[in-house]
PDB file of C-alpha atoms in Angstrom:
ATOM      1  CA  MET A   1     -66.778  -3.571  27.308  1.00 79.00           C
ATOM      2  CA  PRO A   2     -63.906  -6.153  25.560  1.00 91.00           C
ATOM      3  CA  VAL A   3     -60.671  -6.559  26.974  1.00 94.00           C
ATOM      4  CA  LEU A   4     -57.886  -4.866  25.149  1.00 94.00           C
ATOM      5  CA  PRO A   5     -55.781  -7.087  22.776  1.00 94.00           C
ATOM      6  CA  GLY A   6     -53.112  -8.331  24.729  1.00 95.00           C
ATOM      7  CA  ALA A   7     -54.618  -7.876  28.084  1.00 97.00           C
ATOM      8  CA  GLU A   8     -56.208 -11.047  28.737  1.00 97.00           C
ATOM      9  CA  PRO A   9     -55.619 -13.075  31.636  1.00 98.00           C
ATOM     10  CA  PHE A  10     -53.092 -16.120  31.587  1.00 98.00           C
ATOM     11  CA  ARG A  11     -53.134 -19.565  32.676  1.00 97.00           C
ATOM     12  CA  HIS A  12     -50.872 -22.575  32.263  1.00 97.00           C
ATOM     13  CA  GLU A  13     -51.476 -25.949  33.885  1.00 96.00           C
ATOM     14  CA  GLY A  14     -48.093 -27.268  34.815  1.00 95.00           C
ATOM     15  CA  GLY A  15     -46.387 -29.116  37.619  1.00 93.00           C
ATOM     16  CA  GLU A  16     -47.079 -29.416  41.476  1.00 95.00           C
ATOM     17  CA  VAL A  17     -45.504 -25.954  42.045  1.00 97.00           C
ATOM     18  CA  GLY A  18     -47.760 -22.873  41.218  1.00 97.00           C
ATOM     19  CA  VAL A  19     -47.198 -19.335  40.771  1.00 98.00           C
ATOM     20  CA  LEU A  20     -49.661 -16.284  41.292  1.00 98.00           C
ATOM     21  CA  LEU A  21     -48.434 -13.322  39.310  1.00 98.00           C
ATOM     22  CA  CYS A  22     -50.181  -9.728  40.285  1.00 98.00           C
ATOM     23  CA  HIS A  23     -50.100  -7.039  37.713  1.00 98.00           C
ATOM     24  CA  GLY A  24     -50.192  -3.336  38.713  1.00 97.00           C
ATOM     25  CA  PHE A  25     -52.615  -0.670  38.970  1.00 96.00           C
ATOM     26  CA  THR A  26     -54.027   0.588  35.603  1.00 96.00           C
ATOM     27  CA  SER A  27     -51.962  -2.224  34.027  1.00 97.00           C
ATOM     28  CA  THR A  28     -53.029  -5.527  32.606  1.00 98.00           C
ATOM     29  CA  PRO A  29     -51.450  -9.066  32.577  1.00 98.00           C
ATOM     30  CA  GLN A  30     -49.385  -8.117  29.539  1.00 98.00           C
ATOM     31  CA  SER A  31     -46.882  -6.718  31.819  1.00 98.00           C
ATOM     32  CA  MET A  32     -46.472  -9.781  33.341  1.00 98.00           C
ATOM     33  CA  ARG A  33     -46.901 -12.223  30.360  1.00 98.00           C
ATOM     34  CA  PRO A  34     -43.173 -12.772  29.664  1.00 98.00           C
ATOM     35  CA  TRP A  35     -42.543 -13.566  33.074  1.00 98.00           C
ATOM     36  CA  ALA A  36     -45.423 -15.620  33.024  1.00 98.00           C
ATOM     37  CA  GLU A  37     -44.212 -17.692  29.826  1.00 98.00           C
ATOM     38  CA  TYR A  38     -40.769 -17.982  31.179  1.00 98.00           C
ATOM     39  CA  LEU A  39     -42.045 -19.670  34.288  1.00 97.00           C
ATOM     40  CA  ALA A  40     -44.540 -21.772  32.406  1.00 97.00           C
ATOM     41  CA  ALA A  41     -41.565 -23.083  30.106  1.00 97.00           C
ATOM     42  CA  GLN A  42     -39.997 -24.245  33.446  1.00 95.00           C
ATOM     43  CA  GLY A  43     -42.550 -26.576  34.233  1.00 94.00           C
ATOM     44  CA  LEU A  44     -44.402 -24.419  36.519  1.00 96.00           C
ATOM     45  CA  THR A  45     -48.388 -23.991  36.928  1.00 97.00           C
ATOM     46  CA  VAL A  46     -49.026 -20.312  36.573  1.00 98.00           C
ATOM     47  CA  SER A  47     -51.720 -17.965  37.003  1.00 98.00           C
ATOM     48  CA  VAL A  48     -52.045 -14.147  35.857  1.00 98.00           C
ATOM     49  CA  PRO A  49     -55.495 -12.774  36.528  1.00 98.00           C
ATOM     50  CA  LEU A  50     -56.795  -9.628  34.973  1.00 98.00           C
ATOM     51  CA  LEU A  51     -57.951  -7.216  38.094  1.00 98.00           C
ATOM     52  CA  PRO A  52     -61.499  -6.120  37.988  1.00 97.00           C
ATOM     53  CA  GLY A  53     -61.783  -2.505  36.110  1.00 96.00           C
ATOM     54  CA  HIS A  54     -58.570  -3.110  34.214  1.00 97.00           C
ATOM     55  CA  GLY A  55     -58.064  -4.158  30.519  1.00 96.00           C
ATOM     56  CA  THR A  56     -60.907  -2.186  29.161  1.00 97.00           C
ATOM     57  CA  ARG A  57     -61.364   1.568  29.546  1.00 95.00           C
ATOM     58  CA  TRP A  58     -60.300   3.586  32.339  1.00 95.00           C
ATOM     59  CA  GLU A  59     -63.847   4.639  33.263  1.00 94.00           C
ATOM     60  CA  ASP A  60     -64.475   1.082  33.770  1.00 95.00           C
ATOM     61  CA  MET A  61     -62.140   1.200  36.915  1.00 94.00           C
ATOM     62  CA  GLN A  62     -64.153   4.085  38.541  1.00 92.00           C
ATOM     63  CA  LEU A  63     -66.725   1.384  39.602  1.00 92.00           C
ATOM     64  CA  THR A  64     -63.886  -0.855  41.296  1.00 96.00           C
ATOM     65  CA  GLY A  65     -61.753  -0.495  44.207  1.00 96.00           C
ATOM     66  CA  TRP A  66     -59.171  -2.493  46.549  1.00 97.00           C
ATOM     67  CA  GLN A  67     -61.696  -4.895  47.610  1.00 98.00           C
ATOM     68  CA  ASP A  68     -62.474  -5.770  44.142  1.00 98.00           C
ATOM     69  CA  TRP A  69     -58.956  -6.305  43.132  1.00 98.00           C
ATOM     70  CA  TYR A  70     -57.732  -8.203  46.111  1.00 98.00           C
ATOM     71  CA  ALA A  71     -60.750 -10.581  46.185  1.00 98.00           C
ATOM     72  CA  GLU A  72     -59.686 -11.482  42.587  1.00 98.00           C
ATOM     73  CA  VAL A  73     -55.953 -12.406  43.363  1.00 98.00           C
ATOM     74  CA  ASP A  74     -57.368 -14.276  46.481  1.00 98.00           C
ATOM     75  CA  ARG A  75     -59.603 -16.296  44.370  1.00 98.00           C
ATOM     76  CA  ALA A  76     -56.913 -17.073  41.760  1.00 98.00           C
ATOM     77  CA  LEU A  77     -54.487 -17.908  44.804  1.00 98.00           C
ATOM     78  CA  ARG A  78     -57.197 -20.234  46.449  1.00 98.00           C
ATOM     79  CA  GLU A  79     -57.507 -22.082  43.020  1.00 98.00           C
ATOM     80  CA  LEU A  80     -53.870 -22.596  42.822  1.00 98.00           C
ATOM     81  CA  LEU A  81     -53.781 -23.860  46.455  1.00 97.00           C
ATOM     82  CA  ASP A  82     -56.169 -26.596  45.511  1.00 97.00           C
ATOM     83  CA  ARG A  83     -54.184 -27.523  42.862  1.00 95.00           C
ATOM     84  CA  CYS A  84     -50.775 -27.224  43.629  1.00 96.00           C
ATOM     85  CA  ALA A  85     -48.413 -28.493  46.447  1.00 94.00           C
ATOM     86  CA  ARG A  86     -46.226 -25.481  46.964  1.00 96.00           C
ATOM     87  CA  VAL A  87     -47.600 -22.234  45.660  1.00 97.00           C
ATOM     88  CA  PHE A  88     -45.479 -18.753  45.382  1.00 98.00           C
ATOM     89  CA  VAL A  89     -46.864 -15.263  44.880  1.00 98.00           C
ATOM     90  CA  PHE A  90     -44.985 -12.750  42.519  1.00 98.00           C
ATOM     91  CA  GLY A  91     -46.157  -8.992  42.014  1.00 98.00           C
ATOM     92  CA  LEU A  92     -45.064  -5.562  40.280  1.00 98.00           C
ATOM     93  CA  SER A  93     -46.057  -2.316  41.640  1.00 97.00           C
ATOM     94  CA  MET A  94     -49.469  -2.399  43.368  1.00 97.00           C
ATOM     95  CA  GLY A  95     -49.330  -6.085  42.225  1.00 98.00           C
ATOM     96  CA  GLY A  96     -46.571  -6.167  45.122  1.00 98.00           C
ATOM     97  CA  ALA A  97     -48.967  -4.582  47.898  1.00 98.00           C
ATOM     98  CA  LEU A  98     -51.579  -7.409  46.790  1.00 98.00           C
ATOM     99  CA  THR A  99     -48.863 -10.021  47.293  1.00 98.00           C
ATOM    100  CA  LEU A 100     -47.613  -8.726  50.536  1.00 98.00           C
ATOM    101  CA  ARG A 101     -51.460  -8.813  51.760  1.00 98.00           C
ATOM    102  CA  LEU A 102     -51.833 -12.144  50.439  1.00 98.00           C
ATOM    103  CA  ALA A 103     -48.697 -12.940  52.320  1.00 98.00           C
ATOM    104  CA  ALA A 104     -49.770 -11.564  55.333  1.00 98.00           C
ATOM    105  CA  LYS A 105     -53.194 -13.175  55.392  1.00 98.00           C
ATOM    106  CA  HIS A 106     -52.512 -16.775  54.197  1.00 98.00           C
ATOM    107  CA  GLY A 107     -49.098 -17.178  56.243  1.00 97.00           C
ATOM    108  CA  ASP A 108     -47.469 -20.591  55.628  1.00 96.00           C
ATOM    109  CA  ALA A 109     -49.949 -21.597  52.608  1.00 97.00           C
ATOM    110  CA  ILE A 110     -47.384 -19.608  50.454  1.00 98.00           C
ATOM    111  CA  SER A 111     -44.108 -20.848  50.032  1.00 97.00           C
ATOM    112  CA  GLY A 112     -42.327 -17.236  49.090  1.00 98.00           C
ATOM    113  CA  ILE A 113     -43.083 -13.998  47.465  1.00 98.00           C
ATOM    114  CA  VAL A 114     -41.166 -12.208  44.987  1.00 98.00           C
ATOM    115  CA  LEU A 115     -41.694  -8.339  44.542  1.00 98.00           C
ATOM    116  CA  VAL A 116     -40.778  -6.072  41.681  1.00 98.00           C
ATOM    117  CA  ASN A 117     -40.875  -2.214  42.498  1.00 98.00           C
ATOM    118  CA  PRO A 118     -43.606  -2.716  45.222  1.00 98.00           C
ATOM    119  CA  ALA A 119     -45.808  -0.170  46.050  1.00 97.00           C
ATOM    120  CA  ASN A 120     -46.212   1.165  49.518  1.00 96.00           C
ATOM    121  CA  LYS A 121     -47.489   4.730  49.345  1.00 87.00           C
ATOM    122  CA  LEU A 122     -48.819   7.515  47.072  1.00 79.00           C
ATOM    123  CA  HIS A 123     -46.158  10.063  47.340  1.00 62.00           C
ATOM    124  CA  ASP A 124     -47.641  13.029  44.767  1.00 66.00           C
ATOM    125  CA  PRO A 125     -48.721  15.647  47.271  1.00 57.00           C
ATOM    126  CA  ARG A 126     -52.129  15.993  45.252  1.00 62.00           C
ATOM    127  CA  ALA A 127     -53.042  12.506  46.832  1.00 54.00           C
ATOM    128  CA  PHE A 128     -53.917  13.959  50.044  1.00 55.00           C
ATOM    129  CA  ALA A 129     -56.813  15.769  48.148  1.00 55.00           C
ATOM    130  CA  LEU A 130     -58.391  12.777  46.708  1.00 57.00           C
ATOM    131  CA  PRO A 131     -61.252  12.178  49.239  1.00 58.00           C
ATOM    132  CA  VAL A 132     -62.357  15.554  47.874  1.00 51.00           C
ATOM    133  CA  ALA A 133     -61.017  15.739  44.258  1.00 58.00           C
ATOM    134  CA  LYS A 134     -62.667  12.639  43.275  1.00 61.00           C
ATOM    135  CA  HIS A 135     -66.010  14.260  43.694  1.00 58.00           C
ATOM    136  CA  PHE A 136     -64.975  16.897  40.887  1.00 57.00           C
ATOM    137  CA  ILE A 137     -61.855  15.509  39.070  1.00 73.00           C
ATOM    138  CA  ARG A 138     -62.411  12.388  37.117  1.00 68.00           C
ATOM    139  CA  SER A 139     -59.198  11.242  36.116  1.00 82.00           C
ATOM    140  CA  THR A 140     -55.518  12.405  35.901  1.00 84.00           C
ATOM    141  CA  PRO A 141     -52.534  11.445  33.615  1.00 80.00           C
ATOM    142  CA  GLY A 142     -51.711   7.817  33.346  1.00 84.00           C
ATOM    143  CA  ILE A 143     -48.669   6.524  34.645  1.00 85.00           C
ATOM    144  CA  ALA A 144     -48.327   3.372  32.248  1.00 91.00           C
ATOM    145  CA  SER A 145     -45.299   2.450  30.217  1.00 92.00           C
ATOM    146  CA  ASP A 146     -42.230   3.461  32.591  1.00 95.00           C
ATOM    147  CA  ILE A 147     -39.638   1.788  30.465  1.00 97.00           C
ATOM    148  CA  ALA A 148     -36.088   2.345  29.612  1.00 97.00           C
ATOM    149  CA  LYS A 149     -35.882   0.001  26.960  1.00 97.00           C
ATOM    150  CA  PRO A 150     -36.610   1.707  23.494  1.00 96.00           C
ATOM    151  CA  GLY A 151     -39.559   0.200  21.612  1.00 96.00           C
ATOM    152  CA  ALA A 152     -41.074  -1.477  25.046  1.00 97.00           C
ATOM    153  CA  HIS A 153     -44.663  -0.984  25.630  1.00 97.00           C
ATOM    154  CA  GLU A 154     -47.083  -1.413  28.710  1.00 96.00           C
ATOM    155  CA  ILE A 155     -50.750  -2.011  27.696  1.00 96.00           C
ATOM    156  CA  GLY A 156     -52.330   0.366  30.674  1.00 95.00           C
ATOM    157  CA  TYR A 157     -54.722   3.179  30.755  1.00 94.00           C
ATOM    158  CA  GLY A 158     -53.650   6.750  29.573  1.00 92.00           C
ATOM    159  CA  ARG A 159     -55.552   8.062  32.703  1.00 91.00           C
ATOM    160  CA  VAL A 160     -56.029   7.093  36.136  1.00 91.00           C
ATOM    161  CA  PRO A 161     -59.477   7.419  37.718  1.00 90.00           C
ATOM    162  CA  THR A 162     -59.385   9.687  40.721  1.00 88.00           C
ATOM    163  CA  ARG A 163     -61.991   7.374  42.578  1.00 90.00           C
ATOM    164  CA  ALA A 164     -59.820   4.368  42.118  1.00 93.00           C
ATOM    165  CA  ALA A 165     -56.587   6.278  43.194  1.00 90.00           C
ATOM    166  CA  GLN A 166     -58.174   6.950  46.411  1.00 88.00           C
ATOM    167  CA  SER A 167     -59.056   3.215  46.963  1.00 94.00           C
ATOM    168  CA  LEU A 168     -55.513   2.332  46.091  1.00 95.00           C
ATOM    169  CA  ARG A 169     -54.415   5.051  48.723  1.00 91.00           C
ATOM    170  CA  ASP A 170     -56.564   3.500  51.435  1.00 94.00           C
ATOM    171  CA  PHE A 171     -55.455   0.165  50.465  1.00 97.00           C
ATOM    172  CA  LEU A 172     -51.700   0.821  50.468  1.00 96.00           C
ATOM    173  CA  ARG A 173     -51.889   2.123  54.096  1.00 95.00           C
ATOM    174  CA  LEU A 174     -54.112  -1.169  55.066  1.00 97.00           C
ATOM    175  CA  VAL A 175     -50.906  -3.252  53.652  1.00 98.00           C
ATOM    176  CA  ASP A 176     -48.298  -0.943  55.580  1.00 97.00           C
ATOM    177  CA  GLY A 177     -50.066  -2.314  58.667  1.00 97.00           C
ATOM    178  CA  ASP A 178     -50.079  -5.670  57.671  1.00 96.00           C
ATOM    179  CA  LEU A 179     -46.084  -5.744  56.775  1.00 98.00           C
ATOM    180  CA  PRO A 180     -45.178  -7.340  60.130  1.00 98.00           C
ATOM    181  CA  GLN A 181     -47.221 -10.136  59.687  1.00 98.00           C
ATOM    182  CA  VAL A 182     -45.242 -11.194  56.531  1.00 98.00           C
ATOM    183  CA  THR A 183     -42.793 -13.980  57.421  1.00 98.00           C
ATOM    184  CA  GLN A 184     -42.461 -15.935  54.131  1.00 98.00           C
ATOM    185  CA  PRO A 185     -39.018 -15.749  52.252  1.00 98.00           C
ATOM    186  CA  VAL A 186     -38.710 -12.660  50.226  1.00 98.00           C
ATOM    187  CA  LEU A 187     -37.203 -11.489  46.920  1.00 98.00           C
ATOM    188  CA  LEU A 188     -37.467  -8.129  46.435  1.00 98.00           C
ATOM    189  CA  LEU A 189     -35.906  -6.511  43.078  1.00 98.00           C
ATOM    190  CA  HIS A 190     -36.326  -2.823  42.432  1.00 98.00           C
ATOM    191  CA  SER A 191     -35.150  -0.093  40.009  1.00 98.00           C
ATOM    192  CA  PRO A 192     -33.089   2.825  41.346  1.00 97.00           C
ATOM    193  CA  GLN A 193     -34.475   5.094  38.574  1.00 96.00           C
ATOM    194  CA  ASP A 194     -38.501   4.330  38.849  1.00 96.00           C
ATOM    195  CA  HIS A 195     -40.551   7.460  37.824  1.00 93.00           C
ATOM    196  CA  VAL A 196     -43.785   5.892  39.413  1.00 93.00           C
ATOM    197  CA  VAL A 197     -42.655   4.124  42.574  1.00 95.00           C
ATOM    198  CA  PRO A 198     -39.589   5.488  44.566  1.00 93.00           C
ATOM    199  CA  PRO A 199     -37.002   3.375  46.139  1.00 95.00           C
ATOM    200  CA  VAL A 200     -38.128   4.427  49.578  1.00 96.00           C
ATOM    201  CA  ASP A 201     -40.949   2.049  49.143  1.00 97.00           C
ATOM    202  CA  SER A 202     -38.895  -0.913  48.945  1.00 97.00           C
ATOM    203  CA  ALA A 203     -36.815   0.153  51.726  1.00 97.00           C
ATOM    204  CA  ARG A 204     -39.853   0.831  53.918  1.00 97.00           C
ATOM    205  CA  ILE A 205     -40.999  -2.702  53.330  1.00 98.00           C
ATOM    206  CA  LEU A 206     -38.067  -4.371  54.004  1.00 98.00           C
ATOM    207  CA  ALA A 207     -37.693  -2.537  57.291  1.00 97.00           C
ATOM    208  CA  ARG A 208     -41.391  -3.572  58.480  1.00 98.00           C
ATOM    209  CA  ILE A 209     -41.519  -7.219  57.321  1.00 98.00           C
ATOM    210  CA  SER A 210     -40.754 -10.085  59.720  1.00 98.00           C
ATOM    211  CA  SER A 211     -39.209 -12.302  57.148  1.00 98.00           C
ATOM    212  CA  THR A 212     -35.560 -13.487  57.780  1.00 97.00           C
ATOM    213  CA  ASP A 213     -35.024 -14.924  54.245  1.00 98.00           C
ATOM    214  CA  VAL A 214     -34.859 -11.898  52.314  1.00 98.00           C
ATOM    215  CA  THR A 215     -32.694 -11.022  49.122  1.00 98.00           C
ATOM    216  CA  GLU A 216     -32.722  -7.608  47.841  1.00 98.00           C
ATOM    217  CA  THR A 217     -31.632  -6.997  44.334  1.00 97.00           C
ATOM    218  CA  LEU A 218     -31.166  -3.844  42.162  1.00 98.00           C
ATOM    219  CA  LEU A 219     -32.305  -3.503  38.762  1.00 98.00           C
ATOM    220  CA  GLU A 220     -30.008  -0.938  37.529  1.00 97.00           C
ATOM    221  CA  HIS A 221     -30.827  -0.662  33.689  1.00 98.00           C
ATOM    222  CA  SER A 222     -34.767  -0.525  34.127  1.00 97.00           C
ATOM    223  CA  TYR A 223     -37.426   1.905  35.163  1.00 97.00           C
ATOM    224  CA  HIS A 224     -40.608   1.184  37.032  1.00 97.00           C
ATOM    225  CA  VAL A 225     -42.243  -1.610  34.524  1.00 97.00           C
ATOM    226  CA  ALA A 226     -39.124  -3.885  34.875  1.00 98.00           C
ATOM    227  CA  THR A 227     -40.736  -6.860  33.761  1.00 98.00           C
ATOM    228  CA  LEU A 228     -40.705  -5.438  30.061  1.00 98.00           C
ATOM    229  CA  ASP A 229     -37.484  -3.740  30.365  1.00 98.00           C
ATOM    230  CA  HIS A 230     -33.803  -4.405  30.084  1.00 98.00           C
ATOM    231  CA  ASP A 231     -33.427  -6.554  33.451  1.00 98.00           C
ATOM    232  CA  ALA A 232     -36.590  -8.687  32.853  1.00 98.00           C
ATOM    233  CA  GLU A 233     -34.369 -11.760  32.035  1.00 98.00           C
ATOM    234  CA  ARG A 234     -32.635 -11.184  35.358  1.00 98.00           C
ATOM    235  CA  ILE A 235     -36.196 -11.196  36.938  1.00 98.00           C
ATOM    236  CA  PHE A 236     -37.349 -14.234  35.426  1.00 98.00           C
ATOM    237  CA  GLU A 237     -34.033 -16.179  36.040  1.00 98.00           C
ATOM    238  CA  ASP A 238     -33.699 -15.073  39.679  1.00 98.00           C
ATOM    239  CA  SER A 239     -37.424 -15.566  40.514  1.00 98.00           C
ATOM    240  CA  HIS A 240     -37.137 -19.200  38.996  1.00 96.00           C
ATOM    241  CA  ALA A 241     -33.722 -19.748  41.040  1.00 96.00           C
ATOM    242  CA  PHE A 242     -35.745 -18.579  44.276  1.00 97.00           C
ATOM    243  CA  VAL A 243     -38.483 -21.007  43.727  1.00 97.00           C
ATOM    244  CA  ALA A 244     -36.106 -23.808  43.052  1.00 95.00           C
ATOM    245  CA  ARG A 245     -34.234 -23.193  46.242  1.00 95.00           C
ATOM    246  CA  LEU A 246     -37.413 -23.204  48.360  1.00 96.00           C
ATOM    247  CA  ALA A 247     -39.552 -26.158  46.464  1.00 93.00           C
ATOM    248  CA  GLU A 248     -37.713 -29.302  46.242  1.00 73.00           C
ATOM    249  CA  GLY A 249     -37.143 -30.683  42.686  1.00 63.00           C
ATOM    250  CA  VAL A 250     -37.850 -27.535  40.673  1.00 51.00           C
ATOM    251  CA  GLY A 251     -35.516 -26.656  38.143  1.00 42.00           C
ATOM    252  CA  SER A 252     -34.685 -30.557  37.328  1.00 42.00           C
ATOM    253  CA  LYS A 253     -35.042 -31.711  34.042  1.00 38.00           C
ATOM    254  CA  GLU A 254     -38.162 -33.851  35.124  1.00 39.00           C
ATOM    255  CA  ALA A 255     -39.772 -30.447  36.544  1.00 40.00           C
ATOM    256  CA  ALA A 256     -38.984 -28.573  33.341  1.00 41.00           C
ATOM    257  CA  SER A 257     -40.430 -31.102  30.993  1.00 41.00           C
ATOM    258  CA  GLY A 258     -43.723 -31.283  33.487  1.00 41.00           C
ATOM    259  CA  GLY A 259     -42.623 -34.921  34.299  1.00 35.00           C
TER     260      GLY A 259
END
């Protein structure tokens, strides 16, 4: 199936500092594109892969699971590690969970992580029925475009495939067990008003990770897809400042110009 217009992966060759951005469940790189372009304009090398089963039609996602999604971001991370001196990983929603597992597994190879409304658990009571329901119900209503900003739109599926949702549930449980292995510097930004991932997920992540360099920021004016919402510029600027603090030379005129 052809990729939906605007949902294509994004790659920019910049300087010696790289950033991998991980999009969310049923979403696409479109939700990360303005963030990626901002970082690219600062002279960073940027990669935003399209997760398997995403960006086409929801039926295609039924054939994929967390192992496929994680393998893709792991592949993209290894490419950046081969190319760049320092690498950071950023993630939104399920992309935040993918980021946390990468951090737990790759350790010091990752210089820092940025999480935006990261998912830790499926809170819908119906999630408990997924192991059985996935055999009888193919999909449920979609979760895309939870955005407060008028006119903003997220490219994402209008339906959630139940088999993929069950795989996500399994993955989030796995990541929760990984959290004490996360030691990198962390910038976590989350929205008090989020209709997809509740703030309790961010609280649990912060309570369980082993990182000592941790910054928490509230996105008061945004819903779940904050990277396309009112607080987007704050996310972009704060995340670049985070990278600049941890990677010497980033943010200088030379770095911004790619020199």
